[in-house]
Protein backbone atom coordinates (compact mmCIF):
# COMPACT_ATOMS: atom_id res chain seq x y z
CA UNK A 1 0.00 0.00 0.00
CA UNK A 2 1.23 3.44 -0.70
CA UNK A 3 1.50 6.15 1.97
CA UNK A 4 -1.22 8.31 0.44
CA UNK A 5 -3.78 5.50 0.58
CA UNK A 6 -2.88 4.67 4.19
CA UNK A 7 -3.12 8.35 5.15
CA UNK A 8 -6.51 8.69 3.46
CA UNK A 9 -7.84 5.57 5.19
CA UNK A 10 -6.63 6.84 8.58
CA UNK A 11 -8.34 10.20 7.98
CA UNK A 12 -11.64 8.54 7.07
CA UNK A 13 -11.54 6.46 10.24
CA UNK A 14 -10.78 9.54 12.38
CA UNK A 15 -13.43 11.86 10.87
CA UNK A 16 -16.39 10.73 13.02
CA UNK A 17 -14.30 11.20 16.18
CA UNK A 18 -13.28 14.71 15.09
CA UNK A 19 -16.89 15.55 14.27
CA UNK A 20 -17.97 14.24 17.67
CA UNK A 21 -15.37 16.32 19.48
CA UNK A 22 -16.33 19.44 17.50
CA UNK A 23 -20.08 19.04 18.05
CA UNK A 24 -19.74 18.26 21.75
CA UNK A 25 -17.25 21.10 22.31
CA UNK A 26 -19.59 23.53 20.54
CA UNK A 27 -22.54 22.47 22.66
CA UNK A 28 -20.53 22.52 25.89
CA UNK A 29 -19.51 26.10 25.15
CA UNK A 30 -23.09 27.03 24.30
CA UNK A 31 -24.43 25.47 27.51
CA UNK A 32 -21.80 27.19 29.63
CA UNK A 33 -22.70 30.49 27.95
CA UNK A 34 -26.26 29.77 29.13
CA UNK A 35 -25.05 29.51 32.74
CA UNK A 36 -24.09 25.85 33.16
CA UNK A 37 -21.10 25.01 35.34
CA UNK A 38 -18.61 22.18 35.05
CA UNK A 39 -20.11 19.10 33.45
CA UNK A 40 -20.13 15.77 35.22
CA UNK A 41 -20.37 12.35 33.61
CA UNK A 42 -21.54 10.97 36.98
CA UNK A 43 -24.39 13.51 37.14
CA UNK A 44 -25.29 12.72 33.52
CA UNK A 45 -25.36 9.01 34.27
CA UNK A 46 -27.54 9.60 37.35
CA UNK A 47 -30.00 11.65 35.29
CA UNK A 48 -29.96 8.97 32.57
CA UNK A 49 -31.05 6.30 35.06
CA UNK A 50 -33.35 8.39 37.29
CA UNK A 51 -37.03 7.45 36.97
CA UNK A 52 -39.51 10.27 36.32
CA UNK A 53 -43.28 10.11 36.62
CA UNK A 54 -45.17 10.15 33.32
CA UNK A 55 -47.92 12.75 33.73
CA UNK A 56 -50.27 10.88 31.37
CA UNK A 57 -50.03 7.37 32.77
CA UNK A 58 -48.60 7.90 36.25
CA UNK A 59 -45.96 5.29 35.42
CA UNK A 60 -42.23 5.79 35.55
CA UNK A 61 -39.83 6.33 32.69
CA UNK A 62 -36.18 7.19 32.32
CA UNK A 63 -33.73 7.39 29.45
CA UNK A 64 -33.17 3.66 29.98
CA UNK A 65 -36.84 2.99 29.18
CA UNK A 66 -35.98 3.25 25.48
CA UNK A 67 -32.17 3.29 25.37
CA UNK A 68 -31.63 0.38 27.78
CA UNK A 69 -29.05 0.12 30.54
CA UNK A 70 -26.14 -0.94 28.32
CA UNK A 71 -25.35 1.91 25.94
CA UNK A 72 -23.13 -0.37 23.85
CA UNK A 73 -26.28 -2.19 22.73
CA UNK A 74 -29.26 -0.92 20.72
CA UNK A 75 -32.40 0.15 22.52
CA UNK A 76 -36.05 0.05 21.48
CA UNK A 77 -38.59 2.88 21.63
CA UNK A 78 -41.22 2.10 24.22
CA UNK A 79 -44.25 3.11 22.13
CA UNK A 80 -43.22 2.47 18.52
CA UNK A 81 -40.89 -0.49 19.00
CA UNK A 82 -38.41 1.17 16.65
CA UNK A 83 -34.79 0.13 17.20
CA UNK A 84 -32.56 2.90 18.57
CA UNK A 85 -28.92 2.42 17.64
CA UNK A 86 -26.31 2.34 20.39
CA UNK A 87 -25.75 5.65 22.16
CA UNK A 88 -22.09 4.84 22.87
CA UNK A 89 -19.86 6.80 20.47
CA UNK A 90 -17.25 4.05 20.88
CA UNK A 91 -19.70 1.61 19.27
CA UNK A 92 -21.62 4.01 17.02
CA UNK A 93 -19.21 6.66 15.67
CA UNK A 94 -22.13 8.68 14.24
CA UNK A 95 -23.34 9.53 17.75
CA UNK A 96 -22.73 13.08 18.96
CA UNK A 97 -21.50 14.34 15.58
CA UNK A 98 -24.30 16.70 14.55
CA UNK A 99 -25.21 19.70 16.72
CA UNK A 100 -28.70 20.11 15.22
CA UNK A 101 -29.55 16.43 15.74
CA UNK A 102 -28.29 16.45 19.31
CA UNK A 103 -30.39 19.52 20.13
CA UNK A 104 -33.45 18.07 18.37
CA UNK A 105 -33.26 14.85 20.36
CA UNK A 106 -32.67 16.69 23.64
CA UNK A 107 -35.87 18.67 23.08
CA UNK A 108 -37.95 15.61 22.18
CA UNK A 109 -36.52 13.19 24.70
CA UNK A 110 -36.37 15.59 27.65
CA UNK A 111 -40.00 16.58 27.12
CA UNK A 112 -41.08 12.95 26.77
CA UNK A 113 -39.01 11.61 29.65
CA UNK A 114 -38.89 14.50 32.13
CA UNK A 115 -42.05 16.30 31.06
CA UNK A 116 -40.01 19.44 30.40
CA UNK A 117 -36.96 20.64 28.51
CA UNK A 118 -33.59 19.79 30.01
CA UNK A 119 -31.52 22.59 31.47
CA UNK A 120 -28.18 23.54 29.94
CA UNK A 121 -26.49 21.84 32.91
CA UNK A 122 -28.44 18.62 32.41
CA UNK A 123 -27.66 18.53 28.69
CA UNK A 124 -23.95 19.08 29.34
CA UNK A 125 -23.90 16.39 32.02
CA UNK A 126 -25.65 13.88 29.72
CA UNK A 127 -23.17 14.68 26.93
CA UNK A 128 -20.30 14.17 29.37
CA UNK A 129 -21.76 10.77 30.29
CA UNK A 130 -22.38 9.70 26.69
CA UNK A 131 -18.99 10.79 25.38
CA UNK A 132 -17.34 8.75 28.16
CA UNK A 133 -18.87 5.53 26.80
PDB file of N, CA, C and O in Angstrom, residues 39-97:
ATOM      1  N   UNK A  39     -19.275  20.247  33.761  1.00  0.00           N
ATOM      2  CA  UNK A  39     -20.112  19.099  33.447  1.00  0.00           C
ATOM      3  C   UNK A  39     -19.563  17.841  34.100  1.00  0.00           C
ATOM      4  O   UNK A  39     -18.356  17.662  34.232  1.00  0.00           O
ATOM      5  N   UNK A  40     -20.479  16.974  34.490  1.00  0.00           N
ATOM      6  CA  UNK A  40     -20.130  15.766  35.221  1.00  0.00           C
ATOM      7  C   UNK A  40     -20.742  14.539  34.556  1.00  0.00           C
ATOM      8  O   UNK A  40     -21.971  14.444  34.426  1.00  0.00           O
ATOM      9  N   UNK A  41     -19.880  13.605  34.175  1.00  0.00           N
ATOM     10  CA  UNK A  41     -20.374  12.345  33.606  1.00  0.00           C
ATOM     11  C   UNK A  41     -21.203  11.585  34.641  1.00  0.00           C
ATOM     12  O   UNK A  41     -22.211  10.966  34.297  1.00  0.00           O
ATOM     13  N   UNK A  42     -20.799  11.660  35.915  1.00  0.00           N
ATOM     14  CA  UNK A  42     -21.544  10.967  36.977  1.00  0.00           C
ATOM     15  C   UNK A  42     -22.952  11.555  37.123  1.00  0.00           C
ATOM     16  O   UNK A  42     -23.928  10.814  37.276  1.00  0.00           O
ATOM     17  N   UNK A  43     -23.069  12.883  37.060  1.00  0.00           N
ATOM     18  CA  UNK A  43     -24.388  13.514  37.141  1.00  0.00           C
ATOM     19  C   UNK A  43     -25.219  13.157  35.912  1.00  0.00           C
ATOM     20  O   UNK A  43     -26.435  12.919  36.016  1.00  0.00           O
ATOM     21  N   UNK A  44     -24.584  13.106  34.743  1.00  0.00           N
ATOM     22  CA  UNK A  44     -25.288  12.716  33.524  1.00  0.00           C
ATOM     23  C   UNK A  44     -25.787  11.283  33.594  1.00  0.00           C
ATOM     24  O   UNK A  44     -26.916  10.989  33.193  1.00  0.00           O
ATOM     25  N   UNK A  45     -24.959  10.406  34.121  1.00  0.00           N
ATOM     26  CA  UNK A  45     -25.362   9.008  34.268  1.00  0.00           C
ATOM     27  C   UNK A  45     -26.517   8.883  35.259  1.00  0.00           C
ATOM     28  O   UNK A  45     -27.467   8.126  35.033  1.00  0.00           O
ATOM     29  N   UNK A  46     -26.460   9.634  36.357  1.00  0.00           N
ATOM     30  CA  UNK A  46     -27.537   9.597  37.347  1.00  0.00           C
ATOM     31  C   UNK A  46     -28.846  10.072  36.731  1.00  0.00           C
ATOM     32  O   UNK A  46     -29.903   9.449  36.933  1.00  0.00           O
ATOM     33  N   UNK A  47     -28.804  11.158  35.955  1.00  0.00           N
ATOM     34  CA  UNK A  47     -30.003  11.652  35.286  1.00  0.00           C
ATOM     35  C   UNK A  47     -30.519  10.615  34.287  1.00  0.00           C
ATOM     36  O   UNK A  47     -31.728  10.394  34.173  1.00  0.00           O
ATOM     37  N   UNK A  48     -29.608   9.975  33.568  1.00  0.00           N
ATOM     38  CA  UNK A  48     -29.956   8.967  32.569  1.00  0.00           C
ATOM     39  C   UNK A  48     -30.773   7.831  33.194  1.00  0.00           C
ATOM     40  O   UNK A  48     -31.720   7.331  32.597  1.00  0.00           O
ATOM     41  N   UNK A  49     -30.413   7.442  34.403  1.00  0.00           N
ATOM     42  CA  UNK A  49     -31.051   6.297  35.058  1.00  0.00           C
ATOM     43  C   UNK A  49     -32.220   6.683  35.976  1.00  0.00           C
ATOM     44  O   UNK A  49     -32.999   5.814  36.375  1.00  0.00           O
ATOM     45  N   UNK A  50     -32.342   7.964  36.317  1.00  0.00           N
ATOM     46  CA  UNK A  50     -33.350   8.390  37.290  1.00  0.00           C
ATOM     47  C   UNK A  50     -34.762   8.259  36.715  1.00  0.00           C
ATOM     48  O   UNK A  50     -35.065   8.776  35.651  1.00  0.00           O
ATOM     49  N   UNK A  51     -35.639   7.568  37.434  1.00  0.00           N
ATOM     50  CA  UNK A  51     -37.027   7.451  36.966  1.00  0.00           C
ATOM     51  C   UNK A  51     -37.800   8.751  37.205  1.00  0.00           C
ATOM     52  O   UNK A  51     -37.616   9.420  38.217  1.00  0.00           O
ATOM     53  N   UNK A  52     -38.641   9.087  36.246  1.00  0.00           N
ATOM     54  CA  UNK A  52     -39.505  10.266  36.318  1.00  0.00           C
ATOM     55  C   UNK A  52     -40.938   9.794  36.112  1.00  0.00           C
ATOM     56  O   UNK A  52     -41.185   8.837  35.385  1.00  0.00           O
ATOM     57  N   UNK A  53     -41.875  10.477  36.728  1.00  0.00           N
ATOM     58  CA  UNK A  53     -43.283  10.108  36.622  1.00  0.00           C
ATOM     59  C   UNK A  53     -43.856  10.652  35.313  1.00  0.00           C
ATOM     60  O   UNK A  53     -43.722  11.829  35.006  1.00  0.00           O
ATOM     61  N   UNK A  54     -44.483   9.766  34.552  1.00  0.00           N
ATOM     62  CA  UNK A  54     -45.172  10.146  33.323  1.00  0.00           C
ATOM     63  C   UNK A  54     -46.513  10.769  33.707  1.00  0.00           C
ATOM     64  O   UNK A  54     -47.349  10.120  34.342  1.00  0.00           O
ATOM     65  N   UNK A  55     -46.702  12.026  33.355  1.00  0.00           N
ATOM     66  CA  UNK A  55     -47.919  12.750  33.733  1.00  0.00           C
ATOM     67  C   UNK A  55     -49.189  12.105  33.171  1.00  0.00           C
ATOM     68  O   UNK A  55     -50.251  12.172  33.790  1.00  0.00           O
ATOM     69  N   UNK A  56     -49.091  11.477  32.004  1.00  0.00           N
ATOM     70  CA  UNK A  56     -50.272  10.878  31.369  1.00  0.00           C
ATOM     71  C   UNK A  56     -50.683   9.571  32.029  1.00  0.00           C
ATOM     72  O   UNK A  56     -51.851   9.330  32.295  1.00  0.00           O
ATOM     73  N   UNK A  57     -49.704   8.709  32.279  1.00  0.00           N
ATOM     74  CA  UNK A  57     -50.030   7.368  32.771  1.00  0.00           C
ATOM     75  C   UNK A  57     -49.770   7.182  34.267  1.00  0.00           C
ATOM     76  O   UNK A  57     -50.265   6.230  34.856  1.00  0.00           O
ATOM     77  N   UNK A  58     -48.969   8.071  34.843  1.00  0.00           N
ATOM     78  CA  UNK A  58     -48.596   7.904  36.249  1.00  0.00           C
ATOM     79  C   UNK A  58     -47.476   6.897  36.443  1.00  0.00           C
ATOM     80  O   UNK A  58     -46.995   6.700  37.550  1.00  0.00           O
ATOM     81  N   UNK A  59     -47.062   6.257  35.346  1.00  0.00           N
ATOM     82  CA  UNK A  59     -45.961   5.295  35.420  1.00  0.00           C
ATOM     83  C   UNK A  59     -44.613   6.003  35.415  1.00  0.00           C
ATOM     84  O   UNK A  59     -44.533   7.228  35.307  1.00  0.00           O
ATOM     85  N   UNK A  60     -43.576   5.222  35.553  1.00  0.00           N
ATOM     86  CA  UNK A  60     -42.227   5.787  35.551  1.00  0.00           C
ATOM     87  C   UNK A  60     -41.550   5.560  34.218  1.00  0.00           C
ATOM     88  O   UNK A  60     -41.789   4.560  33.545  1.00  0.00           O
ATOM     89  N   UNK A  61     -40.688   6.512  33.852  1.00  0.00           N
ATOM     90  CA  UNK A  61     -39.829   6.330  32.685  1.00  0.00           C
ATOM     91  C   UNK A  61     -38.525   7.057  32.949  1.00  0.00           C
ATOM     92  O   UNK A  61     -38.463   7.994  33.718  1.00  0.00           O
ATOM     93  N   UNK A  62     -37.501   6.562  32.272  1.00  0.00           N
ATOM     94  CA  UNK A  62     -36.182   7.186  32.320  1.00  0.00           C
ATOM     95  C   UNK A  62     -35.578   7.039  30.932  1.00  0.00           C
ATOM     96  O   UNK A  62     -36.196   6.445  30.041  1.00  0.00           O
ATOM     97  N   UNK A  63     -34.399   7.553  30.741  1.00  0.00           N
ATOM     98  CA  UNK A  63     -33.729   7.392  29.446  1.00  0.00           C
ATOM     99  C   UNK A  63     -33.559   5.908  29.123  1.00  0.00           C
ATOM    100  O   UNK A  63     -33.619   5.497  27.963  1.00  0.00           O
ATOM    101  N   UNK A  64     -33.374   5.098  30.175  1.00  0.00           N
ATOM    102  CA  UNK A  64     -33.171   3.657  29.977  1.00  0.00           C
ATOM    103  C   UNK A  64     -34.433   2.953  29.498  1.00  0.00           C
ATOM    104  O   UNK A  64     -34.347   1.842  28.987  1.00  0.00           O
ATOM    105  N   UNK A  65     -35.591   3.593  29.645  1.00  0.00           N
ATOM    106  CA  UNK A  65     -36.842   2.989  29.178  1.00  0.00           C
ATOM    107  C   UNK A  65     -36.728   2.619  27.704  1.00  0.00           C
ATOM    108  O   UNK A  65     -37.165   1.540  27.293  1.00  0.00           O
ATOM    109  N   UNK A  66     -36.135   3.505  26.916  1.00  0.00           N
ATOM    110  CA  UNK A  66     -35.978   3.245  25.483  1.00  0.00           C
ATOM    111  C   UNK A  66     -34.539   2.872  25.106  1.00  0.00           C
ATOM    112  O   UNK A  66     -34.330   2.045  24.220  1.00  0.00           O
ATOM    113  N   UNK A  67     -33.568   3.497  25.761  1.00  0.00           N
ATOM    114  CA  UNK A  67     -32.171   3.285  25.371  1.00  0.00           C
ATOM    115  C   UNK A  67     -31.523   2.095  26.059  1.00  0.00           C
ATOM    116  O   UNK A  67     -30.438   1.683  25.673  1.00  0.00           O
ATOM    117  N   UNK A  68     -32.175   1.524  27.063  1.00  0.00           N
ATOM    118  CA  UNK A  68     -31.632   0.382  27.777  1.00  0.00           C
ATOM    119  C   UNK A  68     -30.549   0.800  28.770  1.00  0.00           C
ATOM    120  O   UNK A  68     -30.170   1.971  28.853  1.00  0.00           O
ATOM    121  N   UNK A  69     -30.066  -0.166  29.525  1.00  0.00           N
ATOM    122  CA  UNK A  69     -29.052   0.123  30.543  1.00  0.00           C
ATOM    123  C   UNK A  69     -27.632  -0.047  30.022  1.00  0.00           C
ATOM    124  O   UNK A  69     -26.696   0.446  30.626  1.00  0.00           O
ATOM    125  N   UNK A  70     -27.465  -0.746  28.921  1.00  0.00           N
ATOM    126  CA  UNK A  70     -26.142  -0.944  28.320  1.00  0.00           C
ATOM    127  C   UNK A  70     -26.079  -0.134  27.032  1.00  0.00           C
ATOM    128  O   UNK A  70     -26.654  -0.526  26.014  1.00  0.00           O
ATOM    129  N   UNK A  71     -25.390   0.998  27.084  1.00  0.00           N
ATOM    130  CA  UNK A  71     -25.348   1.907  25.944  1.00  0.00           C
ATOM    131  C   UNK A  71     -24.534   1.374  24.770  1.00  0.00           C
ATOM    132  O   UNK A  71     -24.549   1.954  23.690  1.00  0.00           O
ATOM    133  N   UNK A  72     -23.848   0.269  24.953  1.00  0.00           N
ATOM    134  CA  UNK A  72     -23.126  -0.366  23.853  1.00  0.00           C
ATOM    135  C   UNK A  72     -24.077  -1.184  22.975  1.00  0.00           C
ATOM    136  O   UNK A  72     -23.718  -1.592  21.876  1.00  0.00           O
ATOM    137  N   UNK A  73     -25.289  -1.395  23.462  1.00  0.00           N
ATOM    138  CA  UNK A  73     -26.280  -2.188  22.728  1.00  0.00           C
ATOM    139  C   UNK A  73     -27.415  -1.286  22.243  1.00  0.00           C
ATOM    140  O   UNK A  73     -27.680  -0.242  22.836  1.00  0.00           O
ATOM    141  N   UNK A  74     -28.100  -1.700  21.185  1.00  0.00           N
ATOM    142  CA  UNK A  74     -29.255  -0.915  20.721  1.00  0.00           C
ATOM    143  C   UNK A  74     -30.386  -0.935  21.743  1.00  0.00           C
ATOM    144  O   UNK A  74     -30.499  -1.872  22.543  1.00  0.00           O
ATOM    145  N   UNK A  75     -31.205   0.092  21.705  1.00  0.00           N
ATOM    146  CA  UNK A  75     -32.400   0.145  22.523  1.00  0.00           C
ATOM    147  C   UNK A  75     -33.623  -0.029  21.639  1.00  0.00           C
ATOM    148  O   UNK A  75     -33.521  -0.331  20.452  1.00  0.00           O
ATOM    149  N   UNK A  76     -34.794   0.184  22.234  1.00  0.00           N
ATOM    150  CA  UNK A  76     -36.047   0.053  21.483  1.00  0.00           C
ATOM    151  C   UNK A  76     -37.045   1.060  22.062  1.00  0.00           C
ATOM    152  O   UNK A  76     -37.270   1.087  23.264  1.00  0.00           O
ATOM    153  N   UNK A  77     -37.638   1.873  21.175  1.00  0.00           N
ATOM    154  CA  UNK A  77     -38.593   2.879  21.628  1.00  0.00           C
ATOM    155  C   UNK A  77     -39.786   2.202  22.283  1.00  0.00           C
ATOM    156  O   UNK A  77     -40.333   1.235  21.748  1.00  0.00           O
ATOM    157  N   UNK A  78     -40.161   2.703  23.430  1.00  0.00           N
ATOM    158  CA  UNK A  78     -41.222   2.095  24.224  1.00  0.00           C
ATOM    159  C   UNK A  78     -42.560   2.026  23.485  1.00  0.00           C
ATOM    160  O   UNK A  78     -43.239   1.014  23.536  1.00  0.00           O
ATOM    161  N   UNK A  79     -42.938   3.082  22.793  1.00  0.00           N
ATOM    162  CA  UNK A  79     -44.251   3.107  22.126  1.00  0.00           C
ATOM    163  C   UNK A  79     -44.226   2.512  20.725  1.00  0.00           C
ATOM    164  O   UNK A  79     -45.111   1.755  20.357  1.00  0.00           O
ATOM    165  N   UNK A  80     -43.224   2.885  19.931  1.00  0.00           N
ATOM    166  CA  UNK A  80     -43.220   2.473  18.524  1.00  0.00           C
ATOM    167  C   UNK A  80     -42.526   1.144  18.279  1.00  0.00           C
ATOM    168  O   UNK A  80     -42.736   0.526  17.248  1.00  0.00           O
ATOM    169  N   UNK A  81     -41.659   0.733  19.199  1.00  0.00           N
ATOM    170  CA  UNK A  81     -40.891  -0.493  19.004  1.00  0.00           C
ATOM    171  C   UNK A  81     -39.704  -0.315  18.077  1.00  0.00           C
ATOM    172  O   UNK A  81     -38.965  -1.258  17.808  1.00  0.00           O
ATOM    173  N   UNK A  82     -39.513   0.898  17.575  1.00  0.00           N
ATOM    174  CA  UNK A  82     -38.408   1.172  16.649  1.00  0.00           C
ATOM    175  C   UNK A  82     -37.060   0.983  17.357  1.00  0.00           C
ATOM    176  O   UNK A  82     -36.872   1.408  18.492  1.00  0.00           O
ATOM    177  N   UNK A  83     -36.127   0.345  16.655  1.00  0.00           N
ATOM    178  CA  UNK A  83     -34.786   0.134  17.198  1.00  0.00           C
ATOM    179  C   UNK A  83     -34.053   1.468  17.262  1.00  0.00           C
ATOM    180  O   UNK A  83     -34.105   2.264  16.334  1.00  0.00           O
ATOM    181  N   UNK A  84     -33.372   1.699  18.374  1.00  0.00           N
ATOM    182  CA  UNK A  84     -32.557   2.895  18.569  1.00  0.00           C
ATOM    183  C   UNK A  84     -31.112   2.421  18.636  1.00  0.00           C
ATOM    184  O   UNK A  84     -30.750   1.650  19.515  1.00  0.00           O
ATOM    185  N   UNK A  85     -30.320   2.855  17.682  1.00  0.00           N
ATOM    186  CA  UNK A  85     -28.920   2.418  17.636  1.00  0.00           C
ATOM    187  C   UNK A  85     -28.179   2.813  18.914  1.00  0.00           C
ATOM    188  O   UNK A  85     -28.571   3.744  19.611  1.00  0.00           O
ATOM    189  N   UNK A  86     -27.117   2.114  19.187  1.00  0.00           N
ATOM    190  CA  UNK A  86     -26.313   2.341  20.386  1.00  0.00           C
ATOM    191  C   UNK A  86     -26.005   3.820  20.591  1.00  0.00           C
ATOM    192  O   UNK A  86     -25.694   4.541  19.655  1.00  0.00           O
ATOM    193  N   UNK A  87     -26.076   4.264  21.827  1.00  0.00           N
ATOM    194  CA  UNK A  87     -25.751   5.645  22.165  1.00  0.00           C
ATOM    195  C   UNK A  87     -24.255   5.827  22.423  1.00  0.00           C
ATOM    196  O   UNK A  87     -23.776   6.952  22.489  1.00  0.00           O
ATOM    197  N   UNK A  88     -23.528   4.748  22.570  1.00  0.00           N
ATOM    198  CA  UNK A  88     -22.091   4.836  22.867  1.00  0.00           C
ATOM    199  C   UNK A  88     -21.314   5.229  21.615  1.00  0.00           C
ATOM    200  O   UNK A  88     -21.303   4.487  20.633  1.00  0.00           O
ATOM    201  N   UNK A  89     -20.657   6.395  21.625  1.00  0.00           N
ATOM    202  CA  UNK A  89     -19.859   6.799  20.466  1.00  0.00           C
ATOM    203  C   UNK A  89     -18.742   5.799  20.138  1.00  0.00           C
ATOM    204  O   UNK A  89     -18.343   5.688  18.983  1.00  0.00           O
ATOM    205  N   UNK A  90     -18.287   5.046  21.132  1.00  0.00           N
ATOM    206  CA  UNK A  90     -17.246   4.049  20.881  1.00  0.00           C
ATOM    207  C   UNK A  90     -17.766   2.892  20.037  1.00  0.00           C
ATOM    208  O   UNK A  90     -16.991   2.224  19.345  1.00  0.00           O
ATOM    209  N   UNK A  91     -19.067   2.664  20.052  1.00  0.00           N
ATOM    210  CA  UNK A  91     -19.700   1.607  19.269  1.00  0.00           C
ATOM    211  C   UNK A  91     -20.327   2.182  18.006  1.00  0.00           C
ATOM    212  O   UNK A  91     -20.282   1.572  16.948  1.00  0.00           O
ATOM    213  N   UNK A  92     -20.920   3.359  18.123  1.00  0.00           N
ATOM    214  CA  UNK A  92     -21.622   4.010  17.024  1.00  0.00           C
ATOM    215  C   UNK A  92     -20.962   5.367  16.768  1.00  0.00           C
ATOM    216  O   UNK A  92     -21.339   6.368  17.382  1.00  0.00           O
ATOM    217  N   UNK A  93     -19.976   5.426  15.889  1.00  0.00           N
ATOM    218  CA  UNK A  93     -19.214   6.661  15.670  1.00  0.00           C
ATOM    219  C   UNK A  93     -20.045   7.835  15.154  1.00  0.00           C
ATOM    220  O   UNK A  93     -19.592   8.969  15.194  1.00  0.00           O
ATOM    221  N   UNK A  94     -21.273   7.590  14.706  1.00  0.00           N
ATOM    222  CA  UNK A  94     -22.126   8.681  14.239  1.00  0.00           C
ATOM    223  C   UNK A  94     -22.795   9.427  15.398  1.00  0.00           C
ATOM    224  O   UNK A  94     -23.343  10.508  15.194  1.00  0.00           O
ATOM    225  N   UNK A  95     -22.743   8.865  16.589  1.00  0.00           N
ATOM    226  CA  UNK A  95     -23.337   9.528  17.748  1.00  0.00           C
ATOM    227  C   UNK A  95     -22.562  10.795  18.080  1.00  0.00           C
ATOM    228  O   UNK A  95     -21.331  10.835  17.973  1.00  0.00           O
ATOM    229  N   UNK A  96     -23.292  11.808  18.472  1.00  0.00           N
ATOM    230  CA  UNK A  96     -22.730  13.076  18.956  1.00  0.00           C
ATOM    231  C   UNK A  96     -21.902  13.801  17.913  1.00  0.00           C
ATOM    232  O   UNK A  96     -20.943  14.490  18.245  1.00  0.00           O
ATOM    233  N   UNK A  97     -22.269  13.676  16.635  1.00  0.00           N
ATOM    234  CA  UNK A  97     -21.501  14.336  15.578  1.00  0.00           C
ATOM    235  C   UNK A  97     -22.238  15.501  14.928  1.00  0.00           C
ATOM    236  O   UNK A  97     -21.631  16.240  14.161  1.00  0.00           O
TER     237      UNK A  97
END
